[in-house]
Short mmCIF file of C-alpha atoms and ligand atoms in Angstrom, two decimals:
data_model
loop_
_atom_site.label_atom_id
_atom_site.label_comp_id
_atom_site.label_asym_id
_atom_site.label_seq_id
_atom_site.Cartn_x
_atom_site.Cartn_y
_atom_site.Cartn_z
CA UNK J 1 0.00 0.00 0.00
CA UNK J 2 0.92 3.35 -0.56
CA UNK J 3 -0.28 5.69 2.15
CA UNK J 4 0.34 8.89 0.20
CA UNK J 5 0.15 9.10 -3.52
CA UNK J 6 0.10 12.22 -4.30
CA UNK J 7 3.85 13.26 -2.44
CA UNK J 8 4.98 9.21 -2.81
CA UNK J 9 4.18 9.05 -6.60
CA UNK J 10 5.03 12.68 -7.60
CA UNK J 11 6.94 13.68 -11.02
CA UNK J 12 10.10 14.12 -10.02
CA UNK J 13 10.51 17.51 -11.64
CA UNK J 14 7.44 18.73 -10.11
CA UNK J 15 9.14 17.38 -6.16
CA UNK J 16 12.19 19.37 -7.22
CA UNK J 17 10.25 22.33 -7.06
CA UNK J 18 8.74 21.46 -3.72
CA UNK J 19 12.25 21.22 -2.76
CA UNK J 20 13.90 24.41 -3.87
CA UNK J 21 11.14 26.19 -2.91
CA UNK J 22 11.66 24.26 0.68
CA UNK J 23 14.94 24.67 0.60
CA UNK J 24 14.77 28.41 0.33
CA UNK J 25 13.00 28.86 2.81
CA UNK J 26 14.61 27.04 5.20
CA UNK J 27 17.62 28.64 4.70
CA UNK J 28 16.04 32.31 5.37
CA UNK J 29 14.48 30.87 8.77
CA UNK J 30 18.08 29.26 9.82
CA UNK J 31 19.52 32.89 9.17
CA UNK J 32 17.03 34.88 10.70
CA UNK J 33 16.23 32.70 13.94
CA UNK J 34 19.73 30.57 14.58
CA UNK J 35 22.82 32.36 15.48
CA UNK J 36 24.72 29.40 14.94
CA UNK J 37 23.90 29.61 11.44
CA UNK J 38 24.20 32.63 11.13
CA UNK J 39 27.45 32.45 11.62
CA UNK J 40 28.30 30.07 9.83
CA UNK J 41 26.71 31.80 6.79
CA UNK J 42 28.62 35.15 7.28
CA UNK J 43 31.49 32.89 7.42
CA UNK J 44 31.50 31.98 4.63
CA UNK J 45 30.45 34.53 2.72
CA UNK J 46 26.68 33.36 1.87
CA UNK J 47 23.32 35.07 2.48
CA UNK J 48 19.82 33.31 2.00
CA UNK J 49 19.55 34.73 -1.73
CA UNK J 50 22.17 33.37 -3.27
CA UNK J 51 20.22 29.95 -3.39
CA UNK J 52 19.20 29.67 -6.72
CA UNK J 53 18.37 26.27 -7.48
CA UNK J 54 18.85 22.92 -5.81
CA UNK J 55 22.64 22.53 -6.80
CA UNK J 56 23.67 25.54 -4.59
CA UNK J 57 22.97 23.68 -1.42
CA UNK J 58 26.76 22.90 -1.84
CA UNK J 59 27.58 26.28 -1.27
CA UNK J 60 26.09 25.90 2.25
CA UNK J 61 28.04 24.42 5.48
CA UNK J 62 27.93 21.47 6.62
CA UNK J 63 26.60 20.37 10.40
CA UNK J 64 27.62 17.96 12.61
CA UNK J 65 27.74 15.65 15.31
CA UNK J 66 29.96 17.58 17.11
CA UNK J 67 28.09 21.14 16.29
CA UNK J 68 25.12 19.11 17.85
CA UNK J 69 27.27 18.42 20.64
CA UNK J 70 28.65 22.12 21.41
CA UNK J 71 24.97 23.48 20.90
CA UNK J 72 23.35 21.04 23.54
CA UNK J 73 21.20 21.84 24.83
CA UNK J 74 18.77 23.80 23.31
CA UNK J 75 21.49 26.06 21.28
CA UNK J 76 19.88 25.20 17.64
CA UNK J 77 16.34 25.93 18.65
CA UNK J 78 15.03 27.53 15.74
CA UNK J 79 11.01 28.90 16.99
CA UNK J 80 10.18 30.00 20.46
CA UNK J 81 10.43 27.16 23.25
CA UNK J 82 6.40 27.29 23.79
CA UNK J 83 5.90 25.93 20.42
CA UNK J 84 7.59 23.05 21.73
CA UNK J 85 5.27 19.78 22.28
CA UNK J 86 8.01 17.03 22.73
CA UNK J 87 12.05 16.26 22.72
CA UNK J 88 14.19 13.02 21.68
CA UNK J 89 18.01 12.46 22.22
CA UNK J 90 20.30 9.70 21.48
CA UNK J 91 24.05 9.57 22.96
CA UNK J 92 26.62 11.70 21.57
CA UNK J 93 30.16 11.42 21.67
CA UNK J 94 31.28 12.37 25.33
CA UNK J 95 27.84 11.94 26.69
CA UNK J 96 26.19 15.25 25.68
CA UNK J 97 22.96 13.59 24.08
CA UNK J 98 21.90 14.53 20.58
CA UNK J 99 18.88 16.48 20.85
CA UNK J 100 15.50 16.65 18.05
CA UNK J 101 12.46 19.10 19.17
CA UNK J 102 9.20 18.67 17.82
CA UNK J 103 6.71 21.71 17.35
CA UNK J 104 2.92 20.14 16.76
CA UNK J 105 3.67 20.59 13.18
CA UNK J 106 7.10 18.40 13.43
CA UNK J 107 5.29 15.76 14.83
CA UNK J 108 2.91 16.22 11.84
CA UNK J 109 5.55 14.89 9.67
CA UNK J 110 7.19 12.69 11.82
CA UNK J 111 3.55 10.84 11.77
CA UNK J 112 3.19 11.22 8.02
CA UNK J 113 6.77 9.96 7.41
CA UNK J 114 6.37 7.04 10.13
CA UNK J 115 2.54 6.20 8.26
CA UNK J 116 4.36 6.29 4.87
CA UNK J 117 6.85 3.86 6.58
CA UNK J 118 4.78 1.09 8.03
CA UNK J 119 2.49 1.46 5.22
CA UNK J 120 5.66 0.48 2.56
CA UNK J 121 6.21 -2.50 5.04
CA UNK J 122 2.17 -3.88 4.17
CA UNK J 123 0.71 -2.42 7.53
CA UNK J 124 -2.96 -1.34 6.70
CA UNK J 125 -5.62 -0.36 9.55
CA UNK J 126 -6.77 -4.39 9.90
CA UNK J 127 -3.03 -4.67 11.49
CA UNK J 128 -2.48 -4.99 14.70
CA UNK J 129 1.53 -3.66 15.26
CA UNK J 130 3.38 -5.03 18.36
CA UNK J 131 6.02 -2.38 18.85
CA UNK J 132 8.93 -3.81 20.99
CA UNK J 133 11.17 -0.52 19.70
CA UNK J 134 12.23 1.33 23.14
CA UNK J 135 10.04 3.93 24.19
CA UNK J 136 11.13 6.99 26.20
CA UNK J 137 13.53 9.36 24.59
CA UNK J 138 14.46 7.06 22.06
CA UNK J 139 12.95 8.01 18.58
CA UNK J 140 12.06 3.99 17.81
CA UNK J 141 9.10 3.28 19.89
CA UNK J 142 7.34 6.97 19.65
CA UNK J 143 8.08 6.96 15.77
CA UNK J 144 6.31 3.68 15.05
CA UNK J 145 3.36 4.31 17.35
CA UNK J 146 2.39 7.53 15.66
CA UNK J 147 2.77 6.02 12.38
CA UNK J 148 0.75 3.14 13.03
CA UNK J 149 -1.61 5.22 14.57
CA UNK J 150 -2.10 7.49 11.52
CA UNK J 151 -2.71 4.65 9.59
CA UNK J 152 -5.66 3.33 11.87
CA UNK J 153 -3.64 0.38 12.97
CA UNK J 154 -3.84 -0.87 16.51
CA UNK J 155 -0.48 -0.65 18.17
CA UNK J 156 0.62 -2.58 21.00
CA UNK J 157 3.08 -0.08 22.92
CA UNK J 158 5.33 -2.59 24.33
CA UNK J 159 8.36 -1.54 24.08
CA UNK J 160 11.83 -4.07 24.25
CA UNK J 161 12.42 -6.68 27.02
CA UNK J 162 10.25 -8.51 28.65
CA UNK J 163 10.48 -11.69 26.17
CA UNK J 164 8.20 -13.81 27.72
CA UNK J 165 5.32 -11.34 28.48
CA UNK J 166 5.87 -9.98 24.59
CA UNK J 167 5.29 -13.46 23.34
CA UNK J 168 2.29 -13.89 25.56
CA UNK J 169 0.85 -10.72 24.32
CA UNK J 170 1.67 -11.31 20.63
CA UNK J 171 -0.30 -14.46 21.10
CA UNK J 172 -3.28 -13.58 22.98
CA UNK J 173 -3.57 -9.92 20.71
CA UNK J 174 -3.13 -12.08 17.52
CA UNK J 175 -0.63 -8.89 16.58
CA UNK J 176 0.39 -9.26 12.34
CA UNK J 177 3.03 -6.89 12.18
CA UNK J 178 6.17 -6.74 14.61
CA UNK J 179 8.66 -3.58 15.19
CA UNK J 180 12.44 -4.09 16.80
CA UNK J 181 15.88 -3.82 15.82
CA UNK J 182 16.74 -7.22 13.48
CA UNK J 183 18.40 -8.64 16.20
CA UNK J 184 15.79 -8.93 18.95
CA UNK J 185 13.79 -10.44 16.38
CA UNK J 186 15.82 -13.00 15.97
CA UNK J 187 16.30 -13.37 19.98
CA UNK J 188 12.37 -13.72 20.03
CA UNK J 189 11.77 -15.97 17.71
CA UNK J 190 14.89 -17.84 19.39
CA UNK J 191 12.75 -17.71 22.69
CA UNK J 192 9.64 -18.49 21.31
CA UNK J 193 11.12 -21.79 20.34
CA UNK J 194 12.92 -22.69 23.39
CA UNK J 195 8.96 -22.17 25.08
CA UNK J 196 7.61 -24.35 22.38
CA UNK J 197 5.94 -21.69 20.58
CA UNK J 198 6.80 -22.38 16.53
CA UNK J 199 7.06 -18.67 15.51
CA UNK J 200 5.84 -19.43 12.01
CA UNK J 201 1.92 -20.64 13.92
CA UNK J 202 1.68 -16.66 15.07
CA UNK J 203 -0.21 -14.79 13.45
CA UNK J 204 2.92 -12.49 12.83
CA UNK J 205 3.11 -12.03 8.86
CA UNK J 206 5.09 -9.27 8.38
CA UNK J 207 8.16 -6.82 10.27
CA UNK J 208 9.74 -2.95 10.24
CA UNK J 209 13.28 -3.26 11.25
CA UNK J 210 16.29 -0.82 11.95
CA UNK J 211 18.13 1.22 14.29
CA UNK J 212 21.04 -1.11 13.78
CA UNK J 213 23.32 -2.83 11.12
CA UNK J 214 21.97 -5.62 9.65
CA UNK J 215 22.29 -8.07 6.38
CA UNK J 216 20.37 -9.53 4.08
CA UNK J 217 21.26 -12.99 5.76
CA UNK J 218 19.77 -11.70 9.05
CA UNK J 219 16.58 -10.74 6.49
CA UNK J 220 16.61 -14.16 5.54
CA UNK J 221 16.54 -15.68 8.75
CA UNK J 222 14.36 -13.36 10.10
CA UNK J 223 11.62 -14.23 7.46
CA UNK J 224 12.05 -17.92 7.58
CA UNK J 225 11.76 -17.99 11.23
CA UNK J 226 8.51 -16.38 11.05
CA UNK J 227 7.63 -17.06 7.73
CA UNK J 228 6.71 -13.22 6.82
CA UNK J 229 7.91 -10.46 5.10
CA UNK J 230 11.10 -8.26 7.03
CA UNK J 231 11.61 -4.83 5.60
CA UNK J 232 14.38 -2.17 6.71
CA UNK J 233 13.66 1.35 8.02
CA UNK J 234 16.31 4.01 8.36
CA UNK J 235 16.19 6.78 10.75
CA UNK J 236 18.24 9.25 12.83
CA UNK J 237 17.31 10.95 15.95
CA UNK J 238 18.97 14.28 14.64
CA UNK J 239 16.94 14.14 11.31
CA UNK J 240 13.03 12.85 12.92
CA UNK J 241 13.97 9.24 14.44
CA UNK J 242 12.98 6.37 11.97
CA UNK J 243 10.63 7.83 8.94
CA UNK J 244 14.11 8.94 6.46
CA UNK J 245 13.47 5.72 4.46
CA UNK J 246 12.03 2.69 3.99
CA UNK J 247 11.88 -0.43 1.74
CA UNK J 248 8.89 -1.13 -0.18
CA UNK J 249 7.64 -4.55 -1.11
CA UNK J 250 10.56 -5.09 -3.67
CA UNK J 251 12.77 -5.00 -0.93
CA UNK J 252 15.12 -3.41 -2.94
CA UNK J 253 16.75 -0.26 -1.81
CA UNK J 254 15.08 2.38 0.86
CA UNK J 255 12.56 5.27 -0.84
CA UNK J 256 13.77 8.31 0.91
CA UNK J 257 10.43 10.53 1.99
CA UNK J 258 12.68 13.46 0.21
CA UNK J 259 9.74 15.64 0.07
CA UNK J 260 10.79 15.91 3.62
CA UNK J 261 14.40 14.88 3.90
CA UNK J 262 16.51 16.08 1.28
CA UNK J 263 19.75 13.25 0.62
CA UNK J 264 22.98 13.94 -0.51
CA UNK J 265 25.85 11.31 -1.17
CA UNK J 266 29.16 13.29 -0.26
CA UNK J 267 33.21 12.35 -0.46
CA UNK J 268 33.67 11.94 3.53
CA UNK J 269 37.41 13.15 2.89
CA UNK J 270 36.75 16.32 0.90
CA UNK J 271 32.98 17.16 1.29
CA UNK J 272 32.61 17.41 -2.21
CA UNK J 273 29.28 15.56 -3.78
CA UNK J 274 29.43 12.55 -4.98
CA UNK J 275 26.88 11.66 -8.15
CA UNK J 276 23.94 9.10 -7.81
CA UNK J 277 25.17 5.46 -7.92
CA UNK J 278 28.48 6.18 -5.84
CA UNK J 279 29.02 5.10 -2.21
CA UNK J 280 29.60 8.15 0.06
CA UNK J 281 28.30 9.42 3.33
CA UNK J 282 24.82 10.09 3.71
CA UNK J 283 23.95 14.06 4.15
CA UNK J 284 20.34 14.87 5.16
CA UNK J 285 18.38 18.37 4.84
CA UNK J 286 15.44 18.53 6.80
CA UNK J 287 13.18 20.68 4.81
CA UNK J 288 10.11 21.34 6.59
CA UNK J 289 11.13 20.99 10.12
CA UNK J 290 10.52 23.68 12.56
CA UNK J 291 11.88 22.97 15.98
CA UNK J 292 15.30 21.79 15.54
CA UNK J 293 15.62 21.71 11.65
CA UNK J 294 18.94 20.56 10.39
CA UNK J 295 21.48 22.20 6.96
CA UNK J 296 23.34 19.56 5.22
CA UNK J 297 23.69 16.64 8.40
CA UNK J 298 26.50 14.53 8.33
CA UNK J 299 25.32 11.36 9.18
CA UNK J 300 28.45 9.05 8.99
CA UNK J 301 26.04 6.66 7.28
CA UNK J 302 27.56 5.36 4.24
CA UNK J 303 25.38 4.26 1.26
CA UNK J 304 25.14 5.33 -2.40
CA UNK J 305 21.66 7.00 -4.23
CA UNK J 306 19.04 4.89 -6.54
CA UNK J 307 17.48 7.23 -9.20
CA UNK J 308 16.16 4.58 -10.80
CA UNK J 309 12.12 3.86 -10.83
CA UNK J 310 10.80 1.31 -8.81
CA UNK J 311 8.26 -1.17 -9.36
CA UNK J 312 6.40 -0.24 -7.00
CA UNK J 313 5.13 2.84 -8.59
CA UNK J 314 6.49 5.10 -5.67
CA UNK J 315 9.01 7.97 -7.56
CA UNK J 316 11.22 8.64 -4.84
CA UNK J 317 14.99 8.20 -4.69
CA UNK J 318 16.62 5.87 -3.01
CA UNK J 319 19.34 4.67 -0.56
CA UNK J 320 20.71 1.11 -0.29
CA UNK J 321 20.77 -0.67 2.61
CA UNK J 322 23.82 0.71 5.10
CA UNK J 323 26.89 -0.67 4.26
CA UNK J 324 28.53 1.17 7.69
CA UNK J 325 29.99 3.94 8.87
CA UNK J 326 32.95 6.15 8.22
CA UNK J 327 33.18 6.61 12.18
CA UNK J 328 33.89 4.65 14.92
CA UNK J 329 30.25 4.37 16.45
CA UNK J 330 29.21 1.08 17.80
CA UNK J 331 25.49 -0.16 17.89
CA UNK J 332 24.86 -2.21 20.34
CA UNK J 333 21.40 -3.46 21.32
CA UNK J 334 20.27 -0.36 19.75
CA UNK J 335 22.17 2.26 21.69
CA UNK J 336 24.62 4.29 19.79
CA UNK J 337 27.82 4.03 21.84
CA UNK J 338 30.96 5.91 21.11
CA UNK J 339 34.33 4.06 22.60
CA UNK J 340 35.38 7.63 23.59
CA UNK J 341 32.49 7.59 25.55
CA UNK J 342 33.71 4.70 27.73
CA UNK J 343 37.12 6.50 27.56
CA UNK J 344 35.75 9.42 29.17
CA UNK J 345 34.11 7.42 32.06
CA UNK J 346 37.03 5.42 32.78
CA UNK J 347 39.18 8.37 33.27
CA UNK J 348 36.99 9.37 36.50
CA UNK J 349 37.31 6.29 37.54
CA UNK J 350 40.11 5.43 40.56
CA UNK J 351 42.36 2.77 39.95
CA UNK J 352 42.07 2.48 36.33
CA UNK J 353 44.13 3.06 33.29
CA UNK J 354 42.80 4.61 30.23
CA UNK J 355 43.59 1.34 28.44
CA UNK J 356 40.70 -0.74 27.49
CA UNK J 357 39.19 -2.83 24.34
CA UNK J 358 35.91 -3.57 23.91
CA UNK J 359 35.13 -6.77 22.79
CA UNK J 360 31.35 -7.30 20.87
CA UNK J 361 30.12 -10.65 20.46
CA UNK J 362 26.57 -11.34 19.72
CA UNK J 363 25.69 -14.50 22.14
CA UNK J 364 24.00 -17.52 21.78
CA UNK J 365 21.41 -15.47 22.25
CA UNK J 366 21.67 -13.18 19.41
CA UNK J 367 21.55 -10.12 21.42
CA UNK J 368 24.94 -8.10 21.56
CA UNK J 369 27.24 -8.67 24.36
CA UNK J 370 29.97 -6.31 25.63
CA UNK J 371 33.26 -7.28 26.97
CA UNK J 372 34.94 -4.73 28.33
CA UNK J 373 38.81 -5.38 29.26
CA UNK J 374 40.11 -2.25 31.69
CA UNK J 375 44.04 -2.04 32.76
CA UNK J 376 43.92 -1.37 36.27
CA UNK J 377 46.83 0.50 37.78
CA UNK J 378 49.93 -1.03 39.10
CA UNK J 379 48.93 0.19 42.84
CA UNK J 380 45.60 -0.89 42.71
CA UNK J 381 46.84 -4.49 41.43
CA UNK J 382 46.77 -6.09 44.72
CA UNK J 383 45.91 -10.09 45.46
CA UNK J 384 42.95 -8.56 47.46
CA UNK J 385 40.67 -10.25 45.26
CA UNK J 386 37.70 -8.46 47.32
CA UNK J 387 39.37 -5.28 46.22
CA UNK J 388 39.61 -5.68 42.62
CA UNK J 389 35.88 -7.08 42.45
CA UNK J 390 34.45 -3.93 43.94
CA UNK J 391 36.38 -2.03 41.25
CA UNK J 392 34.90 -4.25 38.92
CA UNK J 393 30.92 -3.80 39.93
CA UNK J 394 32.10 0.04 40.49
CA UNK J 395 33.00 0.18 36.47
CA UNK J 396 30.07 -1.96 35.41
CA UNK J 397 27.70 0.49 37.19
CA UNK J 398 28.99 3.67 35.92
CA UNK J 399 29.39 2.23 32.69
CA UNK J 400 25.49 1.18 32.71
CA UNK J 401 24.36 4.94 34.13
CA UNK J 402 26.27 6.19 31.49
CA UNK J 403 26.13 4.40 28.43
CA UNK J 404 22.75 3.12 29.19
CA UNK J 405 23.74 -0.34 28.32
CA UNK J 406 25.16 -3.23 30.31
CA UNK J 407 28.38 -4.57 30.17
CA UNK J 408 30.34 -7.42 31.48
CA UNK J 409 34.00 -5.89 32.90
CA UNK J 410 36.93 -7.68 33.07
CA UNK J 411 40.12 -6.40 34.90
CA UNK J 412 43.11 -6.91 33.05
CA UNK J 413 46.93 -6.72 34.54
CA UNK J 414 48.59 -3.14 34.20
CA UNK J 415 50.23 -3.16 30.82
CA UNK J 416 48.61 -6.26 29.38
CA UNK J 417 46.10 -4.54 26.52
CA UNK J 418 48.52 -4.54 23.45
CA UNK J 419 49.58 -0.93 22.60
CA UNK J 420 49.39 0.34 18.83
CA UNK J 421 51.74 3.16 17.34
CA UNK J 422 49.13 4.49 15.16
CA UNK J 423 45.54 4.70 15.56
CA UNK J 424 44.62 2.55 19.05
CA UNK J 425 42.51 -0.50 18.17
CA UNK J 426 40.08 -0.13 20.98
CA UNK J 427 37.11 -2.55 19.33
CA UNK J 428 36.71 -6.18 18.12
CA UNK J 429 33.58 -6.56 16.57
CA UNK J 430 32.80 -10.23 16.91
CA UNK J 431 29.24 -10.24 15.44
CA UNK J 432 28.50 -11.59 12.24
CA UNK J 433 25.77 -9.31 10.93
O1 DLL X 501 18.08 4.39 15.45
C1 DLL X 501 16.18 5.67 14.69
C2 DLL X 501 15.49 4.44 14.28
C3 DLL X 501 14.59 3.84 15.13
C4 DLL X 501 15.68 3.90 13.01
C5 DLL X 501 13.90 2.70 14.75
C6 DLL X 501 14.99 2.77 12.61
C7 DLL X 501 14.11 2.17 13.47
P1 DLL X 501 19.51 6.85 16.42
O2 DLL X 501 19.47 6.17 17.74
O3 DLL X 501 19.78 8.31 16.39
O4 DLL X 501 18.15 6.68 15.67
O5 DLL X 501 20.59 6.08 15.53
C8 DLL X 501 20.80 6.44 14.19
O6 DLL X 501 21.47 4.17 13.67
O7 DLL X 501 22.82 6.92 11.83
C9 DLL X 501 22.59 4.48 11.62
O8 DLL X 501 23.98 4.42 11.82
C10 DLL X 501 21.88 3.47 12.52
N1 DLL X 501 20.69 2.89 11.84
C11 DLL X 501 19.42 3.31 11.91
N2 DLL X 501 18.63 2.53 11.11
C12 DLL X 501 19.44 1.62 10.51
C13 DLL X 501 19.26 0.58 9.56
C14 DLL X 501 17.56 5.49 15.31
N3 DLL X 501 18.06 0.28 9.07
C15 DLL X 501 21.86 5.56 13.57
N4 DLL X 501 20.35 -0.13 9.16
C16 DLL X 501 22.01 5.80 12.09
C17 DLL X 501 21.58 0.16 9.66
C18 DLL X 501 20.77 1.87 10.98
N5 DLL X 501 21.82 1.13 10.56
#
């Protein structure tokens, strides 16, 4: 199904229009209401008029992680703070969250975007959507429940965890459609066995899925194991949350809603575009947003552009599915997590060296696990095994408060983690995604 037509299915030519004359606009309300951008524009020379036509949006800067970062956190507020109705954040890179505020009107698209979505995954308003994405200021869970909403779906809010009582409720709800990161589906499905539930009798028939790496094996899997249909959605907390893109039924590339989002594909070393069809990093324009809207993102996301039509009749360009990232960010049960991050933490920690490796396996269980190996200092080294164990749980906790996910710690002796001339290998990445 296609739940908008007219925007979905437009002529191209006719969307470019929408766009410029989006664009334009946009970049008048960044000058006028955000000093930051301002800035940035007398910086480099550029006032609102010189954009022309949809090619001149490489005149304009660039923004961010790190911008996001040094603005936190309400420094890129572009309309007054009453027309605020609700905030997101996901982690940043020393712990300052990444911040998106909705006006009314934001969440407007964000439900249009999210309906557009589901809808390009199958979901109609017979479905009945169990939502195991995390709710709270996570985009994932609010994203999908307004979307399903907007379709007339019925949406079970249930957030993650909690296997048992989710299989319980996807059985007595009869829910069709089920919403998580790839990997929890596969840990359900892996529990609903071990109960003696075969997840292929549910009345599960088809899935959204994102907010984390995954391949076209784990799409495989994932629709044996239930016997349904498995679609990716892409989505970033500083663009709306999920909503940027989605697969359609020919699984075969992600429409971007760029009525809303406007993609480039850049050259991560010298910023420069890159045309349709090469890999690059991702670089989103919010067009219409009002609360926190967003010039030329850097996402770190790399992909490469589809201009191609579609079978499915929508007319929108698309991404393919993420091949990774030109940074060092880790995904792990969802949770962006930044080894700096841990870097930072261990550093207030007594009796620790800033020497560490994180080690990510994905279990038995096929949820991500954490190792984390920590040096401890020579002093603290003692045989007091009592001691070292308290340092241990001490790590663990602040590691949990602050990365929001747990971890197992293991001390290592002082001087034992190998050291590297050049760029520190702090990360083996186990999984096999
Ligand atoms: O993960 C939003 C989201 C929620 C997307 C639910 C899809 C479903 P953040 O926490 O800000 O937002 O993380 C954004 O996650 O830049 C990608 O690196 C990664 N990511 C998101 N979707 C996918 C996907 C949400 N389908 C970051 N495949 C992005 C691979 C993904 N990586």
């Amino acid at each position: 199904m296609i739940f908008n037509p007219e925007y979905e299915c437009m002529d191209p030519e006719a969307r470019k229009k929408l766009q410029l004359a989006a664009l334009k606009n946009l970049v008048e309300m960044l000058y006028e209401r955000t000093p930051f951008y301002r800035e940035k524009f007398d910086g480099q020379g550029i006032k609102p008029r010189d954009i022309h036509n949809l090619g001149d949006i490489e005149k304009l800067p660039f923004t961010t992680k790190d911008d996001l970062r040094e603005n936190y956190p309400r420094g890129l507020l572009a309309c007054p703070q009453d027309r605020i109705v609700e905030v997101h954040m996901s982690s940043g890179t020393t712990g300052k969250p990444v911040v998106d505020e909705y006006t009314r009107h934001d969440i407007n698209i964000w439900r249009e975007a999210m309906a557009r979505t589901l809808a390009g995954g199958g979901c109609t308003g017979d479905d009945i959507v169990q939502n195991c994405f995390g709710y709270g200021l996570f985009t994932g869970g609010p994203g999908v429940h307004y979307g399903a909403m907007t379709i007339g779906a019925e949406v079970l809010p249930m957030s993650s965890g909690n296997t048992a009582r989710q299989l319980m409720v996807m059985q007595d709800f009869g829910a069709t459609m089920l919403t998580c990161t790839p990997s929890y589906a596969l840990y359900m499905a892996e529990e609903a066995a071990e109960a003696g539930v075969d997840p292929r009798k549910l009345s599960i028939n088809k899935g959204c899925f994102g907010a984390e790496p995954w391949s076209e094996n784990m799409r495989k899997e994932i629709e044996a194991r239930y016997g349904m249909k498995a679609y990716d959605i892409y989505g970033l907390t500083e663009i709306i949350g999920p909503g940027v893109s989605f697969e359609c039924e020919a699984q075969n590339g992600l429409h971007i809603n760029e009525d809303l989002f406007y993609p480039e594909i850049i050259n991560p070393e010298t910023g420069r575009s890159l045309p349709d069809g090469e890999k690059g990093e991702l670089v989103f324009t919010t067009l219409t947003k009002e609360g926190t809207p967003i010039l030329r993102y850097r996402t770190r996301d790399i992909t490469f552009l589809i201009r191609e039509p579609c079978s499915c009749g929508r007319t929108t360009v698309r991404m393919h599915r993420l091949f990774g990232r030109t940074d060092d960010m880790l995904i792990i049960r969802g949770v962006n997590v930044f080894p700096s991050q841990i870097e930072h933490a261990l550093i207030e920690i007594e009796g620790t060296e800033p020497q560490y490796l994180i080690v990510v396996d994905r279990g038995e269980s096929r949820l991500d696990e954490v190792e984390l190996q920590v040096e401890v200092k020579k002093e603290f080294f003692s045989d007091e095994t009592k001691d070292l164990e308290g340092l241990r749980k001490r790590i663990e906790s602040v590691m949990k408060s602050k990365l929001q996910i747990g971890l197992k710690v293991k001390l290592v002796e002082p001087k034992s983690i190998e050291r590297s001339i050049g760029k520190a290998k702090r990360v083996i990445d186990k999984r096999k995604i």
